[in-house]
Amino acid sequence: MNNKKETLKISLIAIFLGILLGVVILLVSGKNPFLLFNSFLRGIIGVDLIKGNGVNLRYFGEFIVTSMPIVLTGLSVGFAYRTGLFNIGAEGQLMVGAMTSIVVAILVPMPAGIHAIVCVLSGTLAGALWGFIPGFFKSKWNVHEVVICIMMNYIGLYFSNWAIRSLPGSTESKSEIINSTASLSSSFLADVTNHSRLNWGIIFVILAVVAYWFILEKTSFGYNLRATGFNKEGARYAGMKVNRNIIYSMMIAGALAGLAGAIVSLGTFNMGRVLTTFENYGFDGIAVALTGACNAIGIVLSGLLFGLLKVIQPMLQINGVPKEIGEIISSSIVLFVAMQYGIKMFIVWIAKKKVEKNDKTTIKEGGQ
């Protein structure tokens, strides 16, 4: 069986089993499973089959807005994973990217058109710098990137909070609203989607997905990064600059997470926020990357699924279904993806039984 097809099949089975478990939990708790499917449909296109009130594209817009940073952190984790690294630091990289984009938006006035792009690039570069640190420690002293990334997450949280509070016009919980020249908000996209928060950040997400695919699949640079991750000593023997490749991998992963932070700040909220804890965008990215098999299209589809699960939670609550149901489904999907070898063994067993049955039928027909 082709590896990509096999991985896709396992991911689809994991998603199906996760949703099935959610349905079972709803049945056990005495709730109507139709509420779950109605929430899915309403979250995607805004159609409520229960109330029958037509299409409301605002739900679609919010669904995409919620999914965008999750897709980007999924790309961040996936890029590192494809090159032999585990970027558990996407959360900190995202927060530093969000903070930097807001600092530039407020302190560095620029003309419209240029300002927003510079702010986005600033957040992306800040994320890359935050990714450089664990990459450098890994390449220089072989310190495991997971350890450094976990510490960098907390440093990013508290450093970002201090920087946001220090900006002119900030309160203890947020910065002032940024100038429209730095904002990614779009009146056009908002009007099309019935006043949702859908913004021009979607363009950067599409570009990031294309860049992810192109770098890893179509360039010698991406091949070198993947070769380094697959066999570090073999890559070194082949003349590849292993230490440099490790740093580049973590910087690119950090840049993708930093871009997610910039989009959240400049597009979704249009201000900097002082956070008391992590928002779990980075940790969701781990689940998204694993579910999407670290493939560009797989990550996009997985990110949309996890974004949808977040969007439908309030809808389920309105109908008396605990929001934890959505979390259970998300967690179950990850659990079943982690059990991919067990699922693979089950698929092989089914195929073997099918072959045996066909052989018995052929023998029986031959005997007659």
XYZ file of C-alpha atoms in Angstrom:
368
model
C 0.000 0.000 0.000
C 1.289 3.464 -0.860
C 2.564 5.199 2.301
C 0.714 8.463 1.658
C -2.551 6.688 0.921
C -2.081 4.494 3.979
C -1.418 7.510 6.210
C -4.455 9.322 4.783
C -6.633 6.281 5.384
C -5.449 6.000 8.996
C -6.114 9.711 9.610
C -9.634 9.408 8.178
C -10.309 6.342 10.309
C -9.030 8.205 13.390
C -11.326 11.170 12.658
C -14.292 8.849 12.115
C -13.613 6.976 15.364
C -13.214 10.247 17.279
C -16.549 11.575 16.033
C -18.159 8.172 16.638
C -16.975 8.266 20.241
C -18.550 11.728 20.587
C -21.834 10.339 19.291
C -21.662 7.454 21.778
C -21.019 9.880 24.657
C -24.013 11.980 23.594
C -26.216 8.873 23.513
C -25.002 7.729 26.935
C -25.616 11.196 28.405
C -29.148 11.227 26.987
C -28.505 13.885 24.311
C -29.566 13.751 20.683
C -26.537 12.993 18.429
C -28.216 15.060 15.697
C -27.229 18.135 17.719
C -23.586 17.349 16.966
C -24.104 17.035 13.208
C -26.348 20.097 13.139
C -23.604 22.054 14.914
C -21.060 20.834 12.361
C -23.251 22.024 9.485
C -24.040 25.309 11.193
C -20.364 25.915 11.976
C -19.317 25.373 8.364
C -21.997 27.209 6.366
C -24.368 28.643 8.972
C -27.337 26.388 8.184
C -29.391 25.437 11.252
C -31.560 22.450 10.346
C -33.390 22.638 13.677
C -34.521 26.251 13.384
C -34.436 26.340 9.596
C -33.398 29.994 9.415
C -31.417 29.838 6.154
C -27.713 30.381 5.511
C -25.682 32.713 7.729
C -22.160 33.117 6.339
C -20.982 34.754 9.551
C -20.506 31.270 10.977
C -18.372 30.332 7.978
C -16.229 33.458 8.439
C -15.675 32.770 12.138
C -14.907 29.130 11.349
C -12.121 30.197 8.958
C -10.807 32.846 11.387
C -10.603 30.274 14.180
C -8.872 27.757 11.924
C -6.185 30.069 10.455
C -3.756 30.202 13.417
C -4.295 26.490 14.097
C -3.340 25.667 10.503
C -0.194 27.803 10.816
C 0.912 26.254 14.120
C 0.195 22.856 12.530
C 2.548 23.816 9.693
C 5.101 24.960 12.275
C 5.068 21.663 14.168
C 4.840 19.681 10.921
C 7.863 21.396 9.358
C 10.031 20.659 12.382
C 8.752 17.077 12.541
C 9.499 16.456 8.862
C 13.086 17.562 9.524
C 13.609 15.377 12.589
C 12.723 17.912 15.306
C 9.814 18.329 17.704
C 8.727 21.953 17.947
C 6.685 22.045 21.132
C 7.519 25.756 21.354
C 5.005 27.016 18.763
C 2.927 28.515 21.589
C 5.739 30.818 22.729
C 6.748 31.638 19.168
C 3.155 32.626 18.406
C 2.919 34.908 21.439
C 6.219 36.634 20.666
C 5.131 37.100 17.056
C 1.806 38.563 18.204
C 3.527 40.925 20.629
C 6.156 42.122 18.129
C 3.572 42.841 15.438
C 1.592 44.985 17.899
C 4.710 46.844 19.095
C 5.591 47.748 15.499
C 1.958 48.649 14.732
C 1.777 51.117 17.635
C 5.310 52.536 17.819
C 6.306 52.660 14.129
C 3.809 54.691 12.028
C 3.872 53.987 8.307
C 1.682 54.584 5.244
C -1.305 52.325 4.627
C -0.491 49.197 2.652
C 3.129 49.065 3.781
C 2.415 49.223 7.503
C 0.392 46.012 7.747
C 2.933 44.029 5.704
C 5.845 45.289 7.834
C 3.963 44.378 11.013
C 3.257 40.861 9.724
C 6.899 40.403 8.690
C 8.048 41.685 12.083
C 5.928 39.105 13.887
C 7.156 36.372 11.535
C 10.811 37.291 12.101
C 10.275 37.447 15.871
C 8.898 33.903 15.771
C 11.917 32.824 13.705
C 14.260 34.370 16.291
C 12.398 32.564 19.096
C 12.835 29.323 17.132
C 16.525 30.049 16.558
C 17.299 29.710 20.276
C 16.311 26.026 20.730
C 17.783 25.299 17.284
C 21.111 26.817 18.329
C 21.224 24.901 21.635
C 20.357 21.691 19.782
C 23.047 22.152 17.143
C 25.750 23.486 19.463
C 25.408 21.332 22.590
C 22.793 18.735 21.552
C 20.352 20.002 24.192
C 16.971 18.466 23.404
C 14.729 21.006 21.690
C 11.679 19.947 23.735
C 13.315 21.080 26.987
C 14.365 24.447 25.574
C 11.016 25.001 23.825
C 9.017 24.402 27.005
C 11.084 26.993 28.856
C 10.866 29.410 25.926
C 7.065 29.130 26.012
C 6.934 30.535 29.534
C 9.538 33.181 28.777
C 7.500 34.195 25.711
C 4.292 34.429 27.771
C 5.680 36.688 30.482
C 7.918 38.726 28.194
C 4.993 39.417 25.839
C 2.753 40.464 28.744
C 5.406 42.884 30.036
C 5.954 44.371 26.557
C 2.217 44.863 25.907
C 1.679 46.554 29.283
C 4.636 48.866 28.593
C 3.158 50.265 25.390
C 1.635 53.769 25.536
C -2.127 53.659 26.076
C -2.104 50.082 27.394
C -4.088 48.856 30.378
C -3.325 45.871 32.584
C -5.205 43.586 30.185
C -4.680 44.948 26.667
C -3.043 47.514 24.421
C -4.847 50.304 22.612
C -6.561 49.490 19.307
C -3.996 49.612 16.507
C -4.166 52.110 13.655
C -6.151 51.009 10.611
C -2.974 51.221 8.490
C -1.535 48.254 10.417
C -4.735 46.218 10.565
C -5.473 43.137 8.474
C -9.210 43.646 8.939
C -11.232 43.780 5.737
C -14.600 45.488 5.373
C -15.059 43.591 2.099
C -14.551 40.141 3.669
C -16.622 41.178 6.687
C -19.517 42.268 4.460
C -19.353 39.088 2.371
C -19.491 36.945 5.527
C -22.192 38.922 7.352
C -19.863 40.945 9.602
C -17.544 38.142 10.691
C -13.893 38.767 11.661
C -12.556 37.178 8.477
C -9.533 39.222 7.418
C -6.672 39.441 4.932
C -4.631 37.117 7.117
C -6.093 34.319 5.007
C -3.809 35.407 2.145
C -0.736 34.872 4.337
C -2.043 31.469 5.425
C -2.419 30.362 1.797
C 1.093 31.621 0.989
C 2.474 29.767 4.019
C 0.843 26.495 2.941
C 2.264 26.825 -0.572
C 5.727 27.722 0.808
C 5.616 24.732 3.184
C 4.840 22.342 0.336
C 7.311 23.897 -2.095
C 10.262 24.028 0.316
C 9.893 20.475 1.606
C 8.870 18.741 -1.603
C 10.398 20.704 -4.484
C 13.721 22.224 -3.348
C 17.174 20.827 -2.640
C 17.175 22.976 0.510
C 14.109 21.104 1.781
C 15.685 17.781 0.813
C 18.775 18.644 2.850
C 16.609 19.520 5.864
C 14.650 16.265 5.594
C 17.832 14.237 5.080
C 19.337 15.790 8.199
C 16.273 14.831 10.201
C 16.158 11.312 8.781
C 19.800 10.487 9.500
C 21.956 13.203 10.994
C 25.244 11.301 10.774
C 24.510 10.097 7.261
C 23.772 13.662 6.186
C 27.018 14.852 7.768
C 28.936 12.118 5.958
C 27.330 13.232 2.687
C 28.716 16.736 3.235
C 25.570 18.449 4.448
C 25.866 21.199 7.062
C 23.901 19.445 9.766
C 24.139 22.073 12.511
C 23.090 24.843 10.164
C 20.162 22.763 8.892
C 18.900 22.174 12.442
C 18.909 25.914 13.103
C 17.202 26.674 9.781
C 14.488 24.101 10.494
C 13.651 25.574 13.881
C 13.747 29.119 12.522
C 11.313 28.299 9.714
C 9.043 26.488 12.181
C 9.222 29.506 14.489
C 8.469 31.882 11.620
C 5.262 30.002 10.794
C 4.118 30.189 14.422
C 5.120 33.872 14.614
C 3.033 34.532 11.503
C 0.061 32.925 13.271
C 0.530 35.321 16.193
C 0.715 38.335 13.898
C -2.532 37.349 12.175
C -4.314 36.849 15.493
C -3.247 40.281 16.775
C -3.508 42.332 13.576
C -6.527 40.634 12.046
C -8.700 38.932 14.640
C -8.375 41.308 17.625
C -6.599 44.452 16.299
C -4.838 44.868 19.635
C -2.346 43.205 21.928
C -3.699 41.129 24.798
C -2.186 40.396 28.186
C -2.713 36.664 28.736
C -2.805 34.914 32.080
C -2.125 31.524 30.501
C -1.531 29.821 27.174
C -4.297 29.821 24.549
C -3.133 26.401 23.290
C -2.757 27.381 19.638
C 0.705 25.819 19.643
C -0.403 22.673 21.414
C -3.359 22.321 19.033
C -0.781 22.577 16.263
C 0.829 19.363 17.492
C -2.468 17.506 17.166
C -3.140 19.096 13.770
C 0.300 18.135 12.417
C -0.039 14.524 13.602
C -3.591 14.165 12.315
C -2.600 15.705 8.962
C 0.457 13.411 8.721
C 2.676 16.532 8.435
C 1.481 16.887 4.838
C 0.548 20.394 3.623
C -2.967 19.515 2.462
C -3.454 17.135 5.380
C -2.543 19.877 7.857
C -4.964 22.325 6.205
C -7.839 19.836 6.400
C -6.911 18.816 9.931
C -6.630 22.465 10.998
C -10.080 23.172 9.574
C -11.473 20.197 11.480
C -9.975 21.315 14.791
C -11.102 24.880 14.118
C -14.607 23.586 13.493
C -14.569 21.630 16.754
C -13.729 24.856 18.586
C -16.436 26.835 16.789
C -19.220 24.353 17.543
C -18.579 24.207 21.298
C -20.752 27.280 22.098
C -23.488 25.914 19.813
C -23.495 22.633 21.696
C -23.655 24.493 25.008
C -26.710 26.439 23.881
C -28.462 23.104 23.344
C -27.434 21.802 26.745
C -24.440 19.774 25.555
C -21.256 20.347 27.610
C -18.435 22.045 25.670
C -16.163 19.240 26.846
C -17.778 17.007 24.201
C -15.853 18.916 21.519
C -12.639 18.542 23.508
C -13.284 14.824 23.916
C -13.705 14.431 20.160
C -10.474 16.378 19.480
C -8.562 14.353 22.065
C -10.007 11.083 20.764
C -8.892 11.872 17.228
C -5.342 12.458 18.458
C -5.520 9.269 20.532
C -6.583 7.197 17.534
C -3.882 8.810 15.370
C -1.344 7.847 18.041
C -2.715 4.306 17.754
C -1.935 4.287 14.023
C 0.101 1.079 14.212
C -2.812 -0.685 15.869
C -5.158 0.644 13.184
C -2.659 -0.407 10.515
C -2.508 -3.932 11.980
C -6.311 -4.056 11.977
C -6.443 -2.984 8.311
C -3.863 -5.660 7.407
C -5.855 -8.269 9.366
C -9.067 -7.342 7.521
C -7.248 -7.521 4.161
C -5.755 -10.914 5.102
C -9.165 -12.306 6.089
C -10.597 -11.067 2.815
C -7.854 -12.823 0.832
C -8.356 -16.043 2.801
C -12.104 -15.895 2.158
C -11.538 -15.365 -1.578
C -9.050 -18.257 -1.672
C -11.543 -20.579 0.053
C -14.270 -19.539 -2.381
C -11.950 -20.183 -5.355
C -10.958 -23.624 -4.029
C -14.590 -24.520 -3.361
C -15.650 -23.467 -6.870
C -12.700 -25.369 -8.371
C -13.704 -28.534 -6.516
C -17.193 -28.378 -7.953
